[in-house]
Short mmCIF file of C-alpha atoms in Angstrom, two decimals:
data_model
loop_
_atom_site.label_atom_id
_atom_site.label_comp_id
_atom_site.label_asym_id
_atom_site.label_seq_id
_atom_site.Cartn_x
_atom_site.Cartn_y
_atom_site.Cartn_z
CA MET A 605 97.57 77.30 136.36
CA SER A 606 100.50 78.08 138.59
CA ALA A 607 99.92 79.85 141.89
CA VAL A 608 100.88 83.49 142.30
CA ILE A 609 103.38 83.74 145.16
CA PRO A 610 103.18 86.95 147.21
CA SER A 611 106.16 89.22 146.61
CA PRO A 612 108.27 90.75 149.37
CA PRO A 613 107.68 94.40 150.25
CA LEU A 614 108.90 96.85 147.63
CA GLU A 615 112.16 98.55 148.57
CA ARG A 616 111.82 102.30 148.31
CA MET A 617 113.85 104.08 145.67
CA THR A 618 116.23 106.85 146.68
CA PRO A 619 115.61 110.47 145.62
CA ARG A 620 118.62 110.13 143.30
CA ALA A 621 117.06 107.07 141.64
CA TRP A 622 113.74 108.87 141.23
CA GLY A 623 115.55 111.85 139.69
CA MET A 624 117.28 109.64 137.14
CA LEU A 625 114.00 107.86 136.38
CA PHE A 626 112.20 111.17 135.82
CA VAL A 627 114.88 112.31 133.37
CA LEU A 628 114.60 109.07 131.40
CA CYS A 629 110.81 109.34 131.55
CA GLY A 630 111.18 112.83 130.12
CA ALA A 631 112.91 111.35 127.07
CA ILE A 632 110.21 108.76 126.44
CA PHE A 633 107.60 111.47 127.07
CA LEU A 634 109.36 113.49 124.38
CA GLU A 635 109.13 110.56 121.97
CA GLY A 636 105.41 110.19 122.74
CA ILE A 637 104.45 113.82 122.14
CA ASN A 638 106.66 113.91 119.06
CA VAL A 639 104.62 111.18 117.37
CA ALA A 640 101.20 112.31 118.63
CA MET A 641 101.56 115.99 117.76
CA LEU A 642 102.69 115.26 114.22
CA ASN A 643 99.85 112.78 113.75
CA VAL A 644 97.23 115.45 114.47
CA ALA A 645 99.02 118.00 112.25
CA LEU A 646 99.09 115.77 109.14
CA PRO A 647 96.17 117.48 107.32
CA ALA A 648 97.74 120.91 107.88
CA ILE A 649 101.08 119.61 106.57
CA ARG A 650 99.36 118.16 103.51
CA THR A 651 97.73 121.52 102.72
CA ASP A 652 100.88 123.60 103.24
CA LEU A 653 103.32 121.34 101.39
CA GLY A 654 100.90 119.91 98.81
CA LEU A 655 101.38 116.24 99.67
CA SER A 656 99.38 113.29 98.34
CA THR A 657 97.98 110.65 100.73
CA GLY A 658 100.90 108.35 99.94
CA GLU A 659 103.46 111.13 100.57
CA LEU A 660 101.64 112.14 103.75
CA GLN A 661 101.91 108.59 105.07
CA TRP A 662 105.69 108.79 104.56
CA VAL A 663 105.91 111.78 106.90
CA MET A 664 105.02 109.28 109.63
CA SER A 665 106.59 106.19 108.10
CA ALA A 666 109.99 107.84 107.53
CA TYR A 667 110.28 108.33 111.29
CA VAL A 668 109.21 104.82 112.22
CA LEU A 669 111.45 103.32 109.53
CA GLY A 670 114.50 105.15 110.85
CA TYR A 671 113.40 104.27 114.38
CA GLY A 672 112.69 100.59 113.72
CA GLY A 673 115.43 100.02 111.16
CA PHE A 674 118.28 101.28 113.34
CA MET A 675 116.90 100.23 116.73
CA LEU A 676 118.88 96.98 116.89
CA LEU A 677 122.09 98.82 116.04
CA GLY A 678 121.23 101.52 118.58
CA GLY A 679 120.51 99.02 121.34
CA ARG A 680 123.73 97.11 120.70
CA ALA A 681 125.73 100.35 120.49
CA ALA A 682 124.42 101.26 123.96
CA ASP A 683 125.72 97.93 125.31
CA LEU A 684 129.12 98.38 123.66
CA PHE A 685 129.90 102.10 123.80
CA GLY A 686 128.13 103.24 126.96
CA ARG A 687 124.43 103.77 127.62
CA ARG A 688 124.84 107.25 129.07
CA ARG A 689 127.06 108.41 126.20
CA MET A 690 124.69 107.10 123.54
CA PHE A 691 121.65 108.55 125.29
CA LEU A 692 123.06 112.07 125.64
CA SER A 693 124.72 112.34 122.22
CA TRP A 694 121.72 111.11 120.24
CA LEU A 695 119.31 113.21 122.28
CA ALA A 696 121.34 116.18 121.01
CA VAL A 697 120.98 114.91 117.42
CA PHE A 698 117.22 114.54 117.93
CA LEU A 699 117.07 118.15 119.12
CA VAL A 700 118.83 119.48 116.00
CA VAL A 701 116.94 117.50 113.35
CA SER A 702 113.57 118.30 114.96
CA ALA A 703 114.33 121.98 114.55
CA VAL A 704 115.48 121.40 110.95
CA GLY A 705 112.22 119.57 110.17
CA GLY A 706 110.26 122.57 111.42
CA MET A 707 112.01 124.73 108.81
CA ALA A 708 111.32 122.36 105.87
CA ALA A 709 110.06 124.07 102.72
CA GLU A 710 109.46 120.90 100.67
CA GLY A 711 107.90 117.55 101.47
CA TRP A 712 111.12 115.62 100.86
CA MET A 713 112.98 117.83 103.33
CA LEU A 714 110.45 117.09 106.06
CA ILE A 715 110.50 113.36 105.28
CA ALA A 716 114.32 113.30 105.39
CA ALA A 717 114.39 115.17 108.71
CA ARG A 718 111.85 112.75 110.15
CA PHE A 719 113.97 109.79 109.07
CA VAL A 720 117.06 111.15 110.82
CA ALA A 721 114.98 111.94 113.92
CA GLY A 722 113.87 108.31 113.88
CA VAL A 723 117.49 107.14 113.72
CA ALA A 724 118.33 109.38 116.71
CA ALA A 725 115.41 107.96 118.68
CA ALA A 726 116.54 104.46 117.69
CA VAL A 727 119.71 104.93 119.72
CA MET A 728 118.34 107.16 122.47
CA THR A 729 115.32 105.02 123.42
CA PRO A 730 116.93 101.59 123.99
CA ALA A 731 119.81 103.33 125.76
CA GLY A 732 117.34 104.94 128.16
CA LEU A 733 115.42 101.72 128.69
CA SER A 734 118.61 99.74 129.36
CA ILE A 735 119.74 102.35 131.90
CA ILE A 736 116.53 101.60 133.81
CA THR A 737 116.78 97.82 133.53
CA THR A 738 120.41 97.81 134.69
CA SER A 739 119.94 100.40 137.46
CA PHE A 740 116.93 98.85 139.18
CA GLU A 741 116.95 95.34 140.61
CA GLU A 742 114.94 92.78 138.64
CA GLY A 743 111.56 92.17 140.28
CA ARG A 744 108.98 94.49 141.77
CA GLN A 745 111.25 97.56 141.88
CA ARG A 746 112.19 97.27 138.21
CA ASN A 747 108.57 96.51 137.31
CA GLN A 748 107.46 99.66 139.11
CA ALA A 749 110.06 101.73 137.28
CA LEU A 750 109.09 100.24 133.90
CA LEU A 751 105.38 100.81 134.46
CA VAL A 752 106.03 104.43 135.45
CA TYR A 753 108.19 104.70 132.32
CA SER A 754 105.51 103.24 130.05
CA GLY A 755 102.82 105.36 131.68
CA THR A 756 104.90 108.45 130.97
CA ALA A 757 105.16 107.42 127.32
CA ALA A 758 101.38 107.13 127.22
CA GLY A 759 101.04 110.51 128.92
CA GLY A 760 103.27 112.03 126.27
CA PHE A 761 101.07 110.63 123.56
CA SER A 762 97.79 111.83 125.10
CA LEU A 763 99.13 115.29 125.94
CA GLY A 764 100.72 115.42 122.51
CA LEU A 765 97.29 115.03 120.93
CA VAL A 766 96.06 118.19 122.65
CA LEU A 767 99.28 120.17 122.20
CA GLY A 768 99.45 119.11 118.57
CA GLY A 769 95.96 120.39 117.97
CA LEU A 770 96.70 123.71 119.64
CA LEU A 771 100.02 124.22 117.86
CA ALA A 772 98.68 123.12 114.46
CA GLU A 773 95.98 125.78 114.77
CA VAL A 774 98.78 128.37 114.97
CA ASP A 775 101.34 126.80 112.60
CA TRP A 776 102.16 123.12 112.07
CA ARG A 777 105.88 123.93 112.23
CA TRP A 778 105.60 124.46 115.98
CA VAL A 779 104.72 120.77 116.21
CA LEU A 780 108.42 120.15 115.45
CA PHE A 781 109.91 123.18 117.19
CA ALA A 782 108.26 122.32 120.52
CA PRO A 783 109.92 118.85 120.83
CA ALA A 784 113.26 120.49 120.01
CA LEU A 785 112.85 122.90 122.92
CA LEU A 786 111.79 120.09 125.28
CA ALA A 787 114.78 118.00 124.16
CA LEU A 788 117.06 120.88 125.15
CA VAL A 789 115.56 120.99 128.66
CA ILE A 790 115.90 117.20 129.08
CA LEU A 791 119.49 117.26 127.83
CA VAL A 792 120.49 119.91 130.36
CA ALA A 793 118.84 117.94 133.20
CA ALA A 794 120.20 114.57 132.08
CA VAL A 795 123.89 115.48 132.26
CA PRO A 796 124.03 115.69 136.08
CA MET A 797 121.22 113.21 136.86
CA ILE A 798 122.40 110.16 134.91
CA PRO A 799 125.49 108.78 136.67
CA LYS A 800 128.62 107.70 134.84
CA ALA A 801 128.27 103.97 135.40
CA ASP A 802 131.25 101.64 135.21
CA GLN A 803 130.19 100.04 131.94
CA ARG A 804 133.16 98.45 130.25
CA ARG A 805 133.10 97.45 126.63
CA PRO A 806 133.51 93.67 126.17
CA GLN A 807 137.02 92.96 124.95
CA GLY A 808 137.24 92.59 121.17
CA GLN A 809 133.57 93.47 120.60
CA ARG A 810 132.61 95.66 117.65
CA VAL A 811 129.43 96.75 115.87
CA ASP A 812 128.09 94.37 113.22
CA LEU A 813 127.61 96.85 110.36
CA ALA A 814 126.75 94.16 107.79
CA GLY A 815 123.94 92.93 110.02
CA ALA A 816 122.69 96.47 110.62
CA VAL A 817 122.61 97.26 106.87
CA THR A 818 120.78 94.07 105.89
CA VAL A 819 118.11 94.23 108.61
CA THR A 820 117.44 97.94 107.95
CA GLY A 821 117.17 97.30 104.20
CA ALA A 822 114.84 94.36 104.83
CA ILE A 823 112.46 96.41 106.97
CA MET A 824 112.37 99.30 104.49
CA LEU A 825 111.75 97.06 101.46
CA LEU A 826 108.89 95.21 103.16
CA VAL A 827 107.13 98.43 104.13
CA VAL A 828 107.68 99.98 100.69
CA GLY A 829 106.28 96.82 99.09
CA VAL A 830 103.08 97.03 101.14
CA GLU A 831 102.65 100.80 100.71
CA ARG A 832 103.21 100.74 96.93
CA ALA A 833 101.01 97.70 96.30
CA THR A 834 98.13 99.85 95.06
CA HIS A 835 100.32 102.03 92.80
CA VAL A 836 102.36 99.39 90.95
CA GLY A 837 101.73 96.03 89.34
CA PRO A 838 101.64 92.78 91.34
CA GLY A 839 104.98 91.73 89.85
CA MET A 840 106.78 94.78 91.26
CA THR A 841 105.09 94.33 94.64
CA ALA A 842 106.10 90.67 94.79
CA ALA A 843 109.67 91.51 93.76
CA THR A 844 110.01 94.21 96.43
CA ILE A 845 108.67 91.98 99.21
CA ALA A 846 110.83 89.07 98.01
CA ALA A 847 113.89 91.32 98.12
CA GLY A 848 113.03 92.29 101.69
CA LEU A 849 112.67 88.65 102.72
CA ALA A 850 115.97 87.84 100.99
CA LEU A 851 117.71 90.53 103.03
CA PHE A 852 116.19 89.07 106.19
CA ALA A 853 117.60 85.69 105.21
CA ALA A 854 121.00 87.29 104.55
CA PHE A 855 120.80 88.97 107.95
CA ILE A 856 120.27 85.59 109.66
CA VAL A 857 123.21 84.07 107.78
CA ILE A 858 125.44 87.00 108.73
CA GLU A 859 124.42 86.76 112.38
CA ARG A 860 125.15 83.03 112.47
CA ARG A 861 128.66 83.52 111.08
CA SER A 862 129.64 86.80 112.72
CA PRO A 863 131.97 86.55 115.73
CA HIS A 864 130.27 89.70 117.09
CA PRO A 865 126.64 89.53 115.85
CA LEU A 866 124.28 92.48 116.05
CA VAL A 867 121.70 90.03 117.42
CA ARG A 868 122.79 86.88 119.21
CA LEU A 869 120.24 84.48 117.70
CA GLY A 870 120.23 82.37 120.86
CA ILE A 871 118.29 85.16 122.57
CA PHE A 872 115.21 84.05 120.63
CA ARG A 873 115.19 80.76 122.54
CA SER A 874 113.36 82.72 125.22
CA GLY A 875 109.67 82.02 124.58
CA PRO A 876 108.39 85.02 126.59
CA LEU A 877 110.75 87.41 124.74
CA LEU A 878 109.67 86.03 121.36
CA ARG A 879 105.96 86.27 122.19
CA ALA A 880 106.37 89.78 123.61
CA ASN A 881 108.08 91.02 120.45
CA LEU A 882 105.59 89.45 118.05
CA ALA A 883 102.59 90.61 120.08
CA GLY A 884 104.15 94.08 120.35
CA LEU A 885 104.62 94.24 116.57
CA LEU A 886 100.97 93.35 115.90
CA PHE A 887 99.62 95.57 118.67
CA SER A 888 101.59 98.54 117.35
CA ALA A 889 100.42 97.88 113.77
CA GLY A 890 96.82 98.03 114.89
CA PHE A 891 97.26 101.05 117.15
CA PHE A 892 99.08 103.26 114.63
CA GLY A 893 96.85 102.13 111.78
CA PHE A 894 93.76 103.11 113.77
CA GLN A 895 95.22 106.50 114.72
CA PHE A 896 95.97 107.30 111.07
CA VAL A 897 92.48 106.36 109.89
CA ALA A 898 90.72 108.12 112.78
CA VAL A 899 92.57 111.42 112.22
CA LEU A 900 91.79 111.45 108.49
CA TYR A 901 88.15 110.51 109.15
CA LEU A 902 87.61 113.28 111.70
CA GLN A 903 89.44 116.06 109.86
CA GLU A 904 89.07 115.31 106.15
CA LEU A 905 85.67 113.57 106.09
CA ARG A 906 83.92 115.26 109.01
CA GLY A 907 85.71 118.61 108.76
CA TRP A 908 86.77 118.78 112.40
CA THR A 909 89.60 121.10 113.37
CA SER A 910 92.95 119.86 114.65
CA LEU A 911 92.01 120.87 118.20
CA GLU A 912 88.60 119.14 118.01
CA THR A 913 90.33 115.98 116.75
CA SER A 914 92.85 116.16 119.59
CA LEU A 915 90.14 116.47 122.23
CA ALA A 916 88.13 113.65 120.63
CA MET A 917 91.08 111.27 120.96
CA LEU A 918 92.15 112.49 124.38
CA ALA A 919 90.26 109.65 126.10
CA ILE A 920 92.94 107.27 124.79
CA GLY A 921 95.22 109.06 127.24
CA ALA A 922 93.50 107.26 130.14
CA ASP A 923 96.45 104.88 129.97
CA ALA A 924 98.69 107.64 131.34
CA VAL A 925 96.81 107.37 134.65
CA LEU A 926 96.07 103.63 134.60
CA ALA A 927 99.54 102.35 133.60
CA PRO A 928 101.38 103.40 136.80
CA THR A 929 98.39 102.88 139.15
CA LEU A 930 96.05 100.06 138.11
CA THR A 931 98.38 97.98 135.94
CA PRO A 932 100.94 97.16 138.70
CA ARG A 933 98.11 95.84 140.91
CA LEU A 934 96.76 93.68 138.11
CA VAL A 935 100.23 92.35 137.26
CA ASN A 936 100.87 91.41 140.89
CA ARG A 937 97.45 89.77 141.14
CA PHE A 938 97.16 87.96 137.79
CA GLY A 939 100.64 87.99 136.24
CA ASN A 940 101.95 89.65 133.06
CA ALA A 941 100.60 87.06 130.59
CA LYS A 942 96.95 87.44 131.61
CA VAL A 943 97.11 91.23 131.80
CA ILE A 944 98.66 91.44 128.32
CA LEU A 945 95.99 89.12 126.87
CA TYR A 946 93.14 91.11 128.42
CA GLY A 947 94.63 94.33 127.04
CA LEU A 948 94.90 92.93 123.51
CA LEU A 949 91.33 91.59 123.61
CA LEU A 950 90.11 95.03 124.69
CA ALA A 951 92.03 96.60 121.79
CA ALA A 952 90.27 94.27 119.34
CA LEU A 953 86.92 95.18 120.92
CA SER A 954 87.61 98.91 120.59
CA TYR A 955 88.39 98.61 116.88
CA ALA A 956 85.32 96.44 116.28
CA LEU A 957 83.10 99.08 117.89
CA PHE A 958 84.42 101.69 115.42
CA LEU A 959 83.79 99.60 112.29
CA PRO A 960 80.26 100.96 111.54
CA VAL A 961 81.52 104.59 111.67
CA GLY A 962 79.52 106.95 109.46
CA MET A 963 78.98 110.60 108.62
CA ASP A 964 76.21 111.00 111.19
CA TRP A 965 78.14 109.61 114.17
CA THR A 966 78.19 111.75 117.30
CA TYR A 967 81.16 111.82 119.62
CA ALA A 968 79.15 109.80 122.12
CA ALA A 969 79.21 106.94 119.59
CA MET A 970 82.99 107.24 119.21
CA PHE A 971 83.83 107.58 122.91
CA PRO A 972 83.60 103.85 123.83
CA THR A 973 86.32 103.05 121.28
CA MET A 974 88.61 105.81 122.59
CA ILE A 975 88.31 104.97 126.29
CA ILE A 976 88.50 101.19 125.81
CA LEU A 977 91.60 101.63 123.63
CA GLY A 978 93.20 103.71 126.41
CA VAL A 979 92.56 100.92 128.92
CA ALA A 980 93.89 98.35 126.44
CA PHE A 981 97.11 100.30 125.96
CA ALA A 982 97.62 100.58 129.72
CA LEU A 983 97.21 96.82 130.17
CA ALA A 984 99.37 95.72 127.24
CA TYR A 985 102.27 98.16 126.77
CA GLY A 986 103.99 98.12 130.16
CA PRO A 987 103.72 94.36 130.80
CA LEU A 988 105.06 93.66 127.29
CA THR A 989 108.11 95.76 128.19
CA ILE A 990 108.59 93.79 131.42
CA VAL A 991 108.30 90.39 129.73
CA ALA A 992 110.68 91.37 126.90
CA THR A 993 113.48 92.33 129.32
CA ASP A 994 113.02 89.97 132.26
CA GLY A 995 115.69 87.31 132.66
CA ILE A 996 118.03 88.88 130.06
CA ASP A 997 121.68 89.24 131.01
CA GLU A 998 122.77 92.79 131.89
CA SER A 999 125.23 92.83 128.98
CA GLU A 1000 122.32 92.36 126.54
CA GLN A 1001 119.71 94.68 128.07
CA GLY A 1002 120.28 97.23 125.30
CA LEU A 1003 119.77 94.50 122.72
CA ALA A 1004 116.57 93.32 124.42
CA GLY A 1005 115.21 96.87 124.48
CA GLY A 1006 116.26 97.37 120.88
CA LEU A 1007 114.44 94.20 119.82
CA LEU A 1008 111.22 95.28 121.52
CA TYR A 1009 111.23 98.80 120.11
CA THR A 1010 112.16 97.47 116.68
CA SER A 1011 109.07 95.31 116.85
CA PHE A 1012 106.94 98.27 117.93
CA GLN A 1013 108.22 100.52 115.15
CA PHE A 1014 108.26 97.87 112.44
CA GLY A 1015 104.66 97.10 113.37
CA ALA A 1016 103.77 100.79 113.26
CA ALA A 1017 105.27 101.15 109.78
CA LEU A 1018 103.42 98.09 108.49
CA GLY A 1019 100.16 99.24 110.08
CA LEU A 1020 100.45 102.68 108.48
CA ALA A 1021 101.37 101.19 105.12
CA ALA A 1022 98.56 98.62 105.16
CA THR A 1023 95.84 101.10 106.13
CA THR A 1024 97.06 103.58 103.51
CA ALA A 1025 97.01 100.85 100.86
CA VAL A 1026 93.38 100.08 101.71
CA ILE A 1027 92.30 103.74 101.77
CA VAL A 1028 93.62 104.61 98.30
CA THR A 1029 91.82 101.66 96.64
CA SER A 1030 88.35 103.22 97.00
CA GLN A 1031 86.91 106.43 95.60
CA ASP A 1032 84.37 106.67 98.43
CA LEU A 1033 86.19 107.99 101.50
CA ALA A 1034 83.67 106.70 104.05
CA ASP A 1035 83.84 103.17 102.62
CA SER A 1036 87.64 103.28 102.39
CA TYR A 1037 87.97 104.29 106.04
CA ARG A 1038 85.62 101.52 107.17
CA SER A 1039 87.56 98.99 105.11
CA ALA A 1040 90.89 100.23 106.48
CA LEU A 1041 89.65 99.73 110.05
CA VAL A 1042 89.70 95.97 109.43
CA VAL A 1043 93.52 96.15 109.48
CA PRO A 1044 93.85 97.13 113.19
CA LEU A 1045 91.07 94.69 114.14
CA VAL A 1046 92.86 91.74 112.52
CA ALA A 1047 96.23 92.82 113.95
CA ALA A 1048 94.86 93.02 117.51
CA GLY A 1049 93.18 89.61 117.13
CA LEU A 1050 96.42 88.01 115.98
CA ALA A 1051 98.34 89.66 118.83
CA ALA A 1052 95.86 88.20 121.34
CA ALA A 1053 96.25 84.75 119.77
CA VAL A 1054 100.04 84.97 120.09
CA SER A 1055 99.82 86.07 123.72
CA ALA A 1056 97.43 83.25 124.58
CA PHE A 1057 100.34 80.82 124.16
CA GLY A 1058 101.88 82.42 127.24
CA LEU A 1059 98.94 81.16 129.27
CA ARG A 1060 99.23 77.68 127.79
CA LYS A 1061 102.80 77.57 129.06
CA GLY A 1062 101.58 78.54 132.51
CA SER A 1063 103.57 81.77 132.60
CA THR A 1064 101.25 83.81 134.79
CA ARG A 1065 104.08 85.81 136.29
#
């Protein structure tokens, strides 16, 4: 094991730098509450719009598909056309489509609005992340900024659980109107706070539309194949998944031949980046799959209200406090690889503790899972972000951020699809929920196994 060399004292950030960081944190906070509030409101949406379980899953999956499918294009567009410009313009789009979703009268209208909101977030989020990674010097200062950033995302999720419960008790539509209002506030603050950096477009560079179309189609076909597995024959499922894999293969061929690829394939020669993306995909699959199952269990099987469900899951929000406080100390002491591995092992433990869940469970029996999962998120999420962007050239920081968030969202879509597929196979709800909980447990275990290779390489920092 390599020794951990003490780092030089952390250079203090200027008030201007903190102001810019807070604005960008506001955007990732917005993304966090947007997902969490809608998650808690799903039963109310089902009742009002008359959605089946499969259709209800697509209210969430449409967002993560748009998010994950267009993230690579969004990250590369930030590198080519200006990070500030992409951030501000697509934040405005996010504002508009969130308001439109709140006015949806039919399920398909809400699903379509969520998809477009996901596309907007797919450009806005990597642009914001790359502004941070190019504005703060690589090392302890950038790590501090990224851990504050990830902690804010976690805070958005935990606060979103409570706000979602409160707003859903009034009307689920406010779960979409509230993010639109917050987006307006962030947009007004971002215009003066984010400087106009001298970011020049590389000469002759253009967006690889063929690559963007094939990778987006591949992601969507794979998720559809998993989600529809219980509704169609095995032949159709196999054909859908095979088509998705074929598009992935076409994407690789296009990227190899393109003079201006969406993804420079050589970037995957970085072992830490590759491990961070794969572990992030699996971690996200488990996390979102668990959230979906837990909300349905508490509200539809136990009859808890939206607010009661929100408060029950609030302990997961411990990561909002731990990520910017405890996690930096652990990273400096043990290195990113160990901290990530410990976080993933804790996630697997939290899911395992929830496996015996039954109708007679008290909240005291559920609490260990919630609090341990919050600690796990704090240990894994921020360090994964650091590892996925460290050592990447400034001209490809948007791409690196896009890759990571693509992995997160693709994993979320697969986790939601897989847990839904398990739930609909059983007539007994309690048994179906217990069976579905195996999905996040296996995903977290695989993520830990992937991350363990980082220790074998001796990458403690």
